[in-house]
Every structure is written in C-alpha cells, then in structure tokens.
Amino acid sequence: MKPTVDHVLAIADDALITAQRLGEWYAAAPEMEEDVALANIALDQLGAARLLLTYAGELEGAGRDEDALAFLRDDREFRNCLLVELPDADFAVTIVKLLFLSAWQLPLYAALAEGDDERLAAIGAKARKESAYHLDHSSQWTIRLGDGTEESHRRVQAAVDELWPYAHELFAADPAAPVDPAGLRDAWLSTVEGVLAEATLRRPADGWGPAGGRTGVHTEHLSYLLAEMQVLHRAHPGATW
Amino acid sequence: MYGNDFPGPDQGPTAGLLGEVEAAEAALRDAARRDLQAGRGAAPDPAGADEATLHDYFTSVIAADQKIEPRDWMPDSYRKTLIRQIAQHAHSEIIGMQPEGNWISRAPSLKRKAILLAKVQDEAGHGLYLYAAAETLGISRDELVEMLIEGRQKYSSIFNYPTLSWADVGAIGWLVDGAAIVNQVPLCRCSYGPYARAMIRVCKEESFHQRQGFEILHVLAHGTPAQKAMAQDSVDRWWYPSLAMFGPPDTDSAHTAQSMAWKIKRFSNDELRQRFVDMCVQQADVLGLTLPDPDLRWNDDRQAHDYTQPDYAELMRVIKGEGPCNRDRIAHRRRAHADGAWVRDAAAAYAAKQAERQEERKVAA
C-alpha cells in the first residue's frame, strides 16, 4: 500500500522547517565549530526534505515538484509538527528541539528503511545515518548544558519544560502510515529520558499536548517563517533559478 | 556536486588557476621530499647560534623555495606580517558569512538554498583552518577574535557592502570569490608552509564557489527580464568593490616590497587586478552581462585590457570603518560572541568536571 501524500508531506515538512530554523543560525552560533555543525545539520534536513517532497509530489500526481510544494503552499497546507516551527529563543531551545526531533526521526527513518515502500526505504536508509549524527550532537550538548554551569542548567531545563508538551504531537496515531508514529514513543522516551538523566535535568510531567500541525492548524509562528522563505519565489511566478 | 550543468569541471572559469593550484601542491610535495633527503642538516641551533647565522639560514631556505615551518627560526617582522595577513584572511571568512547568509532564509529554490548553506558552512571551515594556521605562529584564536571584535584587526573591505538582491549571491560568488582566488592562488606557493597548505585547500573550494556564483548569474541573465535586470544591477554594484579587493595601487602599497622579498606575496596588487579584469571580461561576455566601465577595452600593445581604476578614496573610507555595513557586521559578530558566552562557559565547566571525575576514578582504582 502506498503511503498517503499527507503522511509523506508531514515528515518532509518537519525536515524542511527544521532546516529553515537552523539556517537562521548562520554566523551567530556560540562557537565557529557550532556554525559548521548547525549548517551541516540544516543541510542534512534540507536534503531529506527535498527527497520526501519530490516523492510527495509524485504520489499526488498533480505535477508539483519540491519547489512548488515548498514555496507555493500556504501555512494551512503545511503538515509539519508544531515543535519544529517554534522560534529559537536561545541555543538551549535549538538543542532541545533537535534532541526531541532527532530522537523521533532516527527510529522512524530506521523503520522506513526496513519497510515495503521502496522509495521511503531508500530515503530512510540515507537519512537514518544523518539522524544518528544529529541525535548524538544534540545529546552531547544537552548534557554539556545541563551539567555545565548554573546558568546553562537553568536555560536548558527551561527549554525542556517549554518544549516537552509539543513532543506529544509526534506520536499521534496514524494507522494508515507505513510506520505508525504511535509505536515510536517507547524508543523515544528511553532515549530522551536517558539523555535528560545524564544531563541532570528533570523530566517534565506529561499533560497539555498542543497539536494541529498535521492537519495544517499551526502556531502563529509558521506564517511569518513562510512569508520570509517564500517571498522571492512568489515574487517571480514561473521563473527558474 | 549539486547537479550543476554549467560549465564542465575542466572548462570552469577558474580552470587555469586551478591548474596552478595543482602545480603548487606538487611543488609542495617535492619540497617536503627534498627536505627529507637533504636532511636540511645545516640548520643552526636557534638556542646557540647568533642572529646573523639564523637569519642567513632563513634567507637561504626562502631562496631555495623551500618552506618555513612553525619550528623554524624566523625574523619577528616575518612572524608579525604573517599573523596579520593570515588573521585578516581568517576574519574575512568569518565576516564573509554574513552578506551571503543574509539570503539563506529567502533562497528562491531548495537547490539554491542547499548550495548556499554548503557554501556558508565551507566559509566557517576556512576560517577555522586559517585560525589554526595563524596559531602555529604563536598566537591564540581567542586573542585574534578579540582583536577582530575590538576593531584592532581588519577583514576584507568587500564584506562591508550589503546584499540587496538574490543576484548579489551570484555576484559575490562570481566576482568576490573570483577576485579572492586570483589573490590566493599565488599564496599556495608562499614561503610559510602552514599558510601555503591552507591556501591549496581553500582555493579548490573557492573555485567551486566561484563556479556556482557564475551559474546563478547565468541562469538569471537568461531568465525573465526582471531576473536579467536583477543580475545586471548586481554586477553594476559589485564590480568596483571587487576590483578594490586587490588593495591600493602598487605606488601606495605599504607591505608589498618586503612581502615579495619574503615570498609571501608573488605578484603586486596591480598585476593581480589586471589578471582579474582580463578573466572577467571574457566571462561577462558568456553571461551576457555588461561590466559597468565605459572605458574598458582591449589594448593590443599591452596585450591586456585597459580599465577604469576603482575609487581608492572610497576603499580607504571603507577600510577605516565608514562603509555601508561596517558597523552592522561587527555588531553582529559581537552579539554572536556575547550571546554565546554562557554556552562556551557551560562547555568549559562540563569539560572541567569530566576531567575531575576521571581523576577521581583513577584515584579510586
């Protein structure tokens, strides 16, 4: 059974919006090494997004390529989870977002790599290696910040507390999907709880779980992000670049 | 590779220059081999020998086109000149991320966004590589970054101009990186080993960037009328600032003579500028864009193009800090440095704790 367009768009948009947010860090990271690392991760996410968007366009069969899907959809048509569109108030927020996302993407891509759909299997096989690196990078930084200074501990705990509710959306059941996200929660929890413990951070209680991203009902942040991302492409309809 | 289809790797706009990089790399390997065979046994002991003997040896290494290495004795002024030049070069890579990074979020296609991200990442890598080369001369990266932020060291004047359209990303690749390569290819043969080796790697990647910039402009110049106008406007704004990147005319260049004697520099500012102009004229023709100089024409006697010099008074103003973006660029760098302080502190504190824990484990065992 072929995956649905919406499902492929969901994981494509997660990667695309993550790349867009990480791209905002250019020349502004705390260390030059981190400038390199964040650009590197942004590139990986963008690379996965391009493959997935292309596939979504083919499944849809309406002639939309990666650029039509990235630049000519409005926020109500985007399927990314809310977590990835939140603004990066500081480095701790960026790192915790990436930790939560990559701890989800890694088992997802790994399962897709073993799945029946050939295209998703090929994309998953490529992306899982990159996700493993993203997870390692964000885990190491979470631990450094959590077990660093008082100030860094305070900031990264605040980021964990603020972002934890948004992680629930990642596990909304989708029985029609090649890999039902609901089944990824145990693996995710065990990874993230391990990292938080080593980082001397408190795992927040489960409770409020904002959602809506998968059906195109986003936070107020996404529309600004898209306005910036799409402005040039939309200003020159039909042009090639 | 990012699926570029113009032009092929062997006919790229910098193909000739890349050939020189290859030759420099081969020469570097030969010099290293010669070094080993000859044992360079005659090197005087820096602790025992008098300065004249050390200086003679230093001069003979340079005369033989061999490389000065970090362990070698070198005159203080040679060391200082290199620190200044390599640091300025490293700072330029780091500040140079800003004008192009300005368009990452708005790149008009996903392919272009990927190429631009990769390029800005390369620049951060070049900066790191060059700071490491400077550190072999006995100064720390932290000191150098401090000097940049306090305005005590310079970076390339070109990055004080704003990127106002997407085409500027193309023009920076084509003209700015093109000028940088023409400037840097001779540095692949410079007398200081770590700098020469860094330049070989940097030049290869820069030449790739230059080709990408050329391709951006080529697509725009052959696109819609609005795209073509955007490309032309961009070349109009970046042409003279790019020419000014080669520095003041030879008659006013303070460091040239000494740097040439030390084989840090191999050609004068004006020689390199001429070479750049000659290269660009042909390429502008392929692009179908006009260089904004009515007096630009081939001179049969000189076998080179005559051209209008850039406004050197403007160059001096920009170098002094009065260009359009000087304040923004430094403010951005300062802000990134200040905002990141708590992260660097955390990393240092964590590393210290880890070292302490390891020590405790050793004691316990």
PDB file of C-alpha atoms in Angstrom, chain A residues 22-238:
ATOM      1  CA  LEU A  22      18.654  26.074  11.720  1.00  0.00           C
ATOM      2  CA  GLY A  23      19.575  28.237   8.739  1.00  0.00           C
ATOM      3  CA  GLU A  24      18.764  31.283  10.869  1.00  0.00           C
ATOM      4  CA  TRP A  25      21.839  30.493  12.991  1.00  0.00           C
ATOM      5  CA  TYR A  26      24.366  31.311  10.237  1.00  0.00           C
ATOM      6  CA  ALA A  27      27.297  33.290  11.641  1.00  0.00           C
ATOM      7  CA  ALA A  28      25.570  33.549  15.028  1.00  0.00           C
ATOM      8  CA  ALA A  29      26.457  30.300  16.815  1.00  0.00           C
ATOM      9  CA  PRO A  30      28.319  30.367  20.155  1.00  0.00           C
ATOM     10  CA  GLU A  31      31.417  28.792  18.576  1.00  0.00           C
ATOM     11  CA  MET A  32      32.691  28.658  14.999  1.00  0.00           C
ATOM     12  CA  GLU A  33      32.670  24.862  15.266  1.00  0.00           C
ATOM     13  CA  GLU A  34      28.970  25.138  16.032  1.00  0.00           C
ATOM     14  CA  ASP A  35      28.396  27.344  12.986  1.00  0.00           C
ATOM     15  CA  VAL A  36      29.774  24.462  10.941  1.00  0.00           C
ATOM     16  CA  ALA A  37      27.742  21.836  12.812  1.00  0.00           C
ATOM     17  CA  LEU A  38      24.396  23.656  12.632  1.00  0.00           C
ATOM     18  CA  ALA A  39      24.829  24.389   8.923  1.00  0.00           C
ATOM     19  CA  ASN A  40      25.737  20.750   8.430  1.00  0.00           C
ATOM     20  CA  ILE A  41      22.589  19.546  10.187  1.00  0.00           C
ATOM     21  CA  ALA A  42      20.459  22.084   8.324  1.00  0.00           C
ATOM     22  CA  LEU A  43      21.849  20.710   5.065  1.00  0.00           C
ATOM     23  CA  ASP A  44      21.046  17.129   6.034  1.00  0.00           C
ATOM     24  CA  GLN A  45      17.483  18.066   6.979  1.00  0.00           C
ATOM     25  CA  LEU A  46      17.065  20.023   3.770  1.00  0.00           C
ATOM     26  CA  GLY A  47      18.419  17.099   1.760  1.00  0.00           C
ATOM     27  CA  ALA A  48      15.876  14.699   3.310  1.00  0.00           C
ATOM     28  CA  ALA A  49      13.098  17.262   2.820  1.00  0.00           C
ATOM     29  CA  ARG A  50      13.884  17.558  -0.892  1.00  0.00           C
ATOM     30  CA  LEU A  51      13.731  13.799  -1.461  1.00  0.00           C
ATOM     31  CA  LEU A  52      10.494  13.477   0.514  1.00  0.00           C
ATOM     32  CA  LEU A  53       8.820  16.476  -1.123  1.00  0.00           C
ATOM     33  CA  THR A  54       9.687  15.153  -4.555  1.00  0.00           C
ATOM     34  CA  TYR A  55       8.138  11.824  -3.637  1.00  0.00           C
ATOM     35  CA  ALA A  56       5.037  13.500  -2.173  1.00  0.00           C
ATOM     36  CA  GLY A  57       4.617  15.423  -5.424  1.00  0.00           C
ATOM     37  CA  GLU A  58       4.799  12.194  -7.420  1.00  0.00           C
ATOM     38  CA  LEU A  59       2.279  10.454  -5.164  1.00  0.00           C
ATOM     39  CA  GLU A  60      -0.060  13.406  -5.543  1.00  0.00           C
ATOM     40  CA  GLY A  61       0.277  13.305  -9.326  1.00  0.00           C
ATOM     41  CA  ALA A  62      -0.635  16.962  -9.830  1.00  0.00           C
ATOM     42  CA  GLY A  63       2.706  17.990 -11.295  1.00  0.00           C
ATOM     43  CA  ARG A  64       4.012  19.726  -8.164  1.00  0.00           C
ATOM     44  CA  ASP A  65       7.774  19.408  -7.658  1.00  0.00           C
ATOM     45  CA  GLU A  66       9.786  20.110  -4.485  1.00  0.00           C
ATOM     46  CA  ASP A  67       9.789  23.856  -5.112  1.00  0.00           C
ATOM     47  CA  ALA A  68       6.066  24.085  -5.848  1.00  0.00           C
ATOM     48  CA  LEU A  69       5.424  22.255  -2.595  1.00  0.00           C
ATOM     49  CA  ALA A  70       7.899  24.294  -0.540  1.00  0.00           C
ATOM     50  CA  PHE A  71       7.215  27.748  -1.939  1.00  0.00           C
ATOM     51  CA  LEU A  72       3.634  27.775  -3.143  1.00  0.00           C
ATOM     52  CA  ARG A  73       1.714  26.179  -0.288  1.00  0.00           C
ATOM     53  CA  ASP A  74       0.209  28.353   2.460  1.00  0.00           C
ATOM     54  CA  ASP A  75       0.555  27.607   6.155  1.00  0.00           C
ATOM     55  CA  ARG A  76      -2.815  25.814   6.230  1.00  0.00           C
ATOM     56  CA  GLU A  77      -1.385  23.281   3.768  1.00  0.00           C
ATOM     57  CA  PHE A  78       1.832  22.603   5.699  1.00  0.00           C
ATOM     58  CA  ARG A  79       1.850  19.341   7.668  1.00  0.00           C
ATOM     59  CA  ASN A  80       4.878  19.757   9.971  1.00  0.00           C
ATOM     60  CA  CYS A  81       4.560  19.280  13.719  1.00  0.00           C
ATOM     61  CA  LEU A  82       4.361  22.429  15.825  1.00  0.00           C
ATOM     62  CA  LEU A  83       7.653  21.673  17.603  1.00  0.00           C
ATOM     63  CA  VAL A  84       9.854  22.468  14.604  1.00  0.00           C
ATOM     64  CA  GLU A  85       8.243  25.814  13.771  1.00  0.00           C
ATOM     65  CA  LEU A  86       8.729  27.334  17.228  1.00  0.00           C
ATOM     66  CA  PRO A  87      11.272  30.172  17.220  1.00  0.00           C
ATOM     67  CA  ASP A  88      14.760  29.534  18.627  1.00  0.00           C
ATOM     68  CA  ALA A  89      14.815  31.890  21.588  1.00  0.00           C
ATOM     69  CA  ASP A  90      18.328  30.752  22.538  1.00  0.00           C
ATOM     70  CA  PHE A  91      20.825  27.971  21.888  1.00  0.00           C
ATOM     71  CA  ALA A  92      19.239  25.723  24.523  1.00  0.00           C
ATOM     72  CA  VAL A  93      15.899  25.812  22.709  1.00  0.00           C
ATOM     73  CA  THR A  94      17.607  24.902  19.420  1.00  0.00           C
ATOM     74  CA  ILE A  95      19.398  21.974  21.019  1.00  0.00           C
ATOM     75  CA  VAL A  96      16.363  20.588  22.845  1.00  0.00           C
ATOM     76  CA  LYS A  97      14.187  20.881  19.736  1.00  0.00           C
ATOM     77  CA  LEU A  98      16.809  18.970  17.809  1.00  0.00           C
ATOM     78  CA  LEU A  99      17.088  16.363  20.571  1.00  0.00           C
ATOM     79  CA  PHE A 100      13.338  15.757  20.608  1.00  0.00           C
ATOM     80  CA  LEU A 101      13.097  15.693  16.826  1.00  0.00           C
ATOM     81  CA  SER A 102      16.134  13.537  16.064  1.00  0.00           C
ATOM     82  CA  ALA A 103      15.243  11.018  18.795  1.00  0.00           C
ATOM     83  CA  TRP A 104      11.988  10.626  16.831  1.00  0.00           C
ATOM     84  CA  GLN A 105      13.414  10.797  13.315  1.00  0.00           C
ATOM     85  CA  LEU A 106      16.063   8.134  13.962  1.00  0.00           C
ATOM     86  CA  PRO A 107      13.698   5.224  14.804  1.00  0.00           C
ATOM     87  CA  LEU A 108      11.239   6.490  12.176  1.00  0.00           C
ATOM     88  CA  TYR A 109      13.803   6.500   9.355  1.00  0.00           C
ATOM     89  CA  ALA A 110      15.250   3.204  10.570  1.00  0.00           C
ATOM     90  CA  ALA A 111      11.785   1.587  10.399  1.00  0.00           C
ATOM     91  CA  LEU A 112      11.088   3.129   6.984  1.00  0.00           C
ATOM     92  CA  ALA A 113      14.412   1.760   5.746  1.00  0.00           C
ATOM     93  CA  GLU A 114      13.126  -1.741   6.535  1.00  0.00           C
ATOM     94  CA  GLY A 115       9.635  -1.077   5.144  1.00  0.00           C
ATOM     95  CA  ASP A 116       7.815  -2.173   1.993  1.00  0.00           C
ATOM     96  CA  ASP A 117       7.727   1.144   0.182  1.00  0.00           C
ATOM     97  CA  GLU A 118      10.912   1.231  -1.875  1.00  0.00           C
ATOM     98  CA  ARG A 119      11.195   4.988  -2.136  1.00  0.00           C
ATOM     99  CA  LEU A 120      10.698   5.555   1.579  1.00  0.00           C
ATOM    100  CA  ALA A 121      13.087   2.699   2.305  1.00  0.00           C
ATOM    101  CA  ALA A 122      15.805   4.327   0.223  1.00  0.00           C
ATOM    102  CA  ILE A 123      15.229   7.744   1.811  1.00  0.00           C
ATOM    103  CA  GLY A 124      15.091   6.216   5.285  1.00  0.00           C
ATOM    104  CA  ALA A 125      18.343   4.333   4.733  1.00  0.00           C
ATOM    105  CA  LYS A 126      20.132   7.550   3.798  1.00  0.00           C
ATOM    106  CA  ALA A 127      18.529   9.760   6.442  1.00  0.00           C
ATOM    107  CA  ARG A 128      18.936   7.409   9.415  1.00  0.00           C
ATOM    108  CA  LYS A 129      22.733   7.806   9.313  1.00  0.00           C
ATOM    109  CA  GLU A 130      22.367  11.567   9.380  1.00  0.00           C
ATOM    110  CA  SER A 131      19.783  11.405  12.180  1.00  0.00           C
ATOM    111  CA  ALA A 132      22.156   9.349  14.289  1.00  0.00           C
ATOM    112  CA  TYR A 133      24.662  12.174  13.999  1.00  0.00           C
ATOM    113  CA  HIS A 134      22.023  14.818  14.826  1.00  0.00           C
ATOM    114  CA  LEU A 135      20.924  12.855  17.866  1.00  0.00           C
ATOM    115  CA  ASP A 136      24.497  12.462  19.052  1.00  0.00           C
ATOM    116  CA  HIS A 137      25.210  16.163  18.601  1.00  0.00           C
ATOM    117  CA  SER A 138      22.060  17.338  20.383  1.00  0.00           C
ATOM    118  CA  SER A 139      22.501  14.762  23.174  1.00  0.00           C
ATOM    119  CA  GLN A 140      26.083  15.854  23.827  1.00  0.00           C
ATOM    120  CA  TRP A 141      25.062  19.498  24.007  1.00  0.00           C
ATOM    121  CA  THR A 142      22.068  18.774  26.243  1.00  0.00           C
ATOM    122  CA  ILE A 143      24.426  17.016  28.639  1.00  0.00           C
ATOM    123  CA  ARG A 144      27.036  19.796  28.476  1.00  0.00           C
ATOM    124  CA  LEU A 145      24.429  22.475  29.107  1.00  0.00           C
ATOM    125  CA  GLY A 146      22.575  20.513  31.792  1.00  0.00           C
ATOM    126  CA  ASP A 147      25.730  19.526  33.647  1.00  0.00           C
ATOM    127  CA  GLY A 148      27.614  22.749  32.847  1.00  0.00           C
ATOM    128  CA  THR A 149      27.039  25.952  34.815  1.00  0.00           C
ATOM    129  CA  GLU A 150      24.051  27.054  36.875  1.00  0.00           C
ATOM    130  CA  GLU A 151      23.045  29.424  34.132  1.00  0.00           C
ATOM    131  CA  SER A 152      23.216  26.787  31.389  1.00  0.00           C
ATOM    132  CA  HIS A 153      21.346  24.290  33.560  1.00  0.00           C
ATOM    133  CA  ARG A 154      18.587  26.818  34.175  1.00  0.00           C
ATOM    134  CA  ARG A 155      18.279  27.657  30.490  1.00  0.00           C
ATOM    135  CA  VAL A 156      18.242  24.105  29.185  1.00  0.00           C
ATOM    136  CA  GLN A 157      15.757  22.994  31.859  1.00  0.00           C
ATOM    137  CA  ALA A 158      13.514  25.867  30.824  1.00  0.00           C
ATOM    138  CA  ALA A 159      13.778  24.746  27.208  1.00  0.00           C
ATOM    139  CA  VAL A 160      12.929  21.149  28.129  1.00  0.00           C
ATOM    140  CA  ASP A 161       9.924  22.287  30.176  1.00  0.00           C
ATOM    141  CA  GLU A 162       8.677  24.590  27.468  1.00  0.00           C
ATOM    142  CA  LEU A 163       9.097  22.109  24.601  1.00  0.00           C
ATOM    143  CA  TRP A 164       8.031  18.856  26.277  1.00  0.00           C
ATOM    144  CA  PRO A 165       4.291  19.366  25.602  1.00  0.00           C
ATOM    145  CA  TYR A 166       4.993  19.768  21.884  1.00  0.00           C
ATOM    146  CA  ALA A 167       6.620  16.331  21.692  1.00  0.00           C
ATOM    147  CA  HIS A 168       3.262  14.595  22.195  1.00  0.00           C
ATOM    148  CA  GLU A 169       2.147  15.514  18.706  1.00  0.00           C
ATOM    149  CA  LEU A 170       4.965  13.399  17.267  1.00  0.00           C
ATOM    150  CA  PHE A 171       3.212  10.253  18.484  1.00  0.00           C
ATOM    151  CA  ALA A 172      -0.333  10.858  17.267  1.00  0.00           C
ATOM    152  CA  ALA A 173      -1.597   7.565  15.904  1.00  0.00           C
ATOM    153  CA  ASP A 174      -1.801   7.199  12.117  1.00  0.00           C
ATOM    154  CA  PRO A 175      -2.645   3.557  11.402  1.00  0.00           C
ATOM    155  CA  ALA A 176      -2.533   4.165   7.654  1.00  0.00           C
ATOM    156  CA  ALA A 177       1.108   5.310   7.774  1.00  0.00           C
ATOM    157  CA  PRO A 178       3.862   2.871   6.757  1.00  0.00           C
ATOM    158  CA  VAL A 179       5.282   3.366  10.268  1.00  0.00           C
ATOM    159  CA  ASP A 180       2.623   4.355  12.802  1.00  0.00           C
ATOM    160  CA  PRO A 181       4.169   7.168  14.878  1.00  0.00           C
ATOM    161  CA  ALA A 182       2.326   5.907  17.960  1.00  0.00           C
ATOM    162  CA  GLY A 183       4.688   2.932  18.005  1.00  0.00           C
ATOM    163  CA  LEU A 184       7.781   5.152  18.258  1.00  0.00           C
ATOM    164  CA  ARG A 185       7.009   6.567  21.699  1.00  0.00           C
ATOM    165  CA  ASP A 186       8.760   3.919  23.788  1.00  0.00           C
ATOM    166  CA  ALA A 187      12.017   4.146  21.869  1.00  0.00           C
ATOM    167  CA  TRP A 188      11.827   7.931  22.024  1.00  0.00           C
ATOM    168  CA  LEU A 189      11.181   8.043  25.752  1.00  0.00           C
ATOM    169  CA  SER A 190      14.003   5.695  26.555  1.00  0.00           C
ATOM    170  CA  THR A 191      16.479   7.767  24.502  1.00  0.00           C
ATOM    171  CA  VAL A 192      15.350  11.147  25.782  1.00  0.00           C
ATOM    172  CA  GLU A 193      14.976  10.134  29.423  1.00  0.00           C
ATOM    173  CA  GLY A 194      18.491   8.683  29.321  1.00  0.00           C
ATOM    174  CA  VAL A 195      19.929  11.938  27.989  1.00  0.00           C
ATOM    175  CA  LEU A 196      17.987  14.084  30.481  1.00  0.00           C
ATOM    176  CA  ALA A 197      19.166  11.927  33.377  1.00  0.00           C
ATOM    177  CA  GLU A 198      22.800  12.203  32.338  1.00  0.00           C
ATOM    178  CA  ALA A 199      22.327  15.926  31.898  1.00  0.00           C
ATOM    179  CA  THR A 200      20.977  16.152  35.482  1.00  0.00           C
ATOM    180  CA  LEU A 201      17.721  17.519  34.083  1.00  0.00           C
ATOM    181  CA  ARG A 202      14.182  16.906  35.345  1.00  0.00           C
ATOM    182  CA  ARG A 203      11.805  15.082  33.025  1.00  0.00           C
ATOM    183  CA  PRO A 204       8.602  17.126  32.888  1.00  0.00           C
ATOM    184  CA  ALA A 205       5.266  15.516  33.655  1.00  0.00           C
ATOM    185  CA  ASP A 206       3.024  14.667  30.726  1.00  0.00           C
ATOM    186  CA  GLY A 207      -0.025  16.849  30.381  1.00  0.00           C
ATOM    187  CA  TRP A 208      -1.048  19.536  27.948  1.00  0.00           C
ATOM    188  CA  GLY A 209      -0.281  18.415  24.400  1.00  0.00           C
ATOM    189  CA  PRO A 210      -0.839  21.064  21.755  1.00  0.00           C
ATOM    190  CA  ALA A 211      -1.454  19.635  18.281  1.00  0.00           C
ATOM    191  CA  GLY A 212      -2.804  20.647  14.912  1.00  0.00           C
ATOM    192  CA  GLY A 213       0.315  20.741  12.766  1.00  0.00           C
ATOM    193  CA  ARG A 214      -0.532  17.519  10.970  1.00  0.00           C
ATOM    194  CA  THR A 215      -3.853  18.971   9.831  1.00  0.00           C
ATOM    195  CA  GLY A 216      -2.481  22.378   8.948  1.00  0.00           C
ATOM    196  CA  VAL A 217      -3.595  24.244  12.074  1.00  0.00           C
ATOM    197  CA  HIS A 218      -0.308  25.785  13.198  1.00  0.00           C
ATOM    198  CA  THR A 219       1.039  28.228  15.745  1.00  0.00           C
ATOM    199  CA  GLU A 220       1.204  31.898  14.800  1.00  0.00           C
ATOM    200  CA  HIS A 221       4.909  31.478  14.036  1.00  0.00           C
ATOM    201  CA  LEU A 222       4.676  29.435  10.848  1.00  0.00           C
ATOM    202  CA  SER A 223       3.097  32.054   8.653  1.00  0.00           C
ATOM    203  CA  TYR A 224       5.963  34.510   9.331  1.00  0.00           C
ATOM    204  CA  LEU A 225       8.515  31.802   8.623  1.00  0.00           C
ATOM    205  CA  LEU A 226       6.831  31.007   5.304  1.00  0.00           C
ATOM    206  CA  ALA A 227       6.469  34.679   4.374  1.00  0.00           C
ATOM    207  CA  GLU A 228      10.228  35.023   4.558  1.00  0.00           C
ATOM    208  CA  MET A 229      11.031  31.674   2.964  1.00  0.00           C
ATOM    209  CA  GLN A 230       8.662  32.143   0.028  1.00  0.00           C
ATOM    210  CA  VAL A 231       8.932  35.865  -0.683  1.00  0.00           C
ATOM    211  CA  LEU A 232      11.389  35.756  -3.561  1.00  0.00           C
ATOM    212  CA  HIS A 233       9.997  32.660  -5.223  1.00  0.00           C
ATOM    213  CA  ARG A 234       6.474  34.102  -5.144  1.00  0.00           C
ATOM    214  CA  ALA A 235       7.623  37.466  -6.477  1.00  0.00           C
ATOM    215  CA  HIS A 236       8.700  35.870  -9.765  1.00  0.00           C
ATOM    216  CA  PRO A 237       5.971  33.444 -10.819  1.00  0.00           C
ATOM    217  CA  GLY A 238       7.138  30.822 -13.274  1.00  0.00           C
TER     218      GLY A 238
END
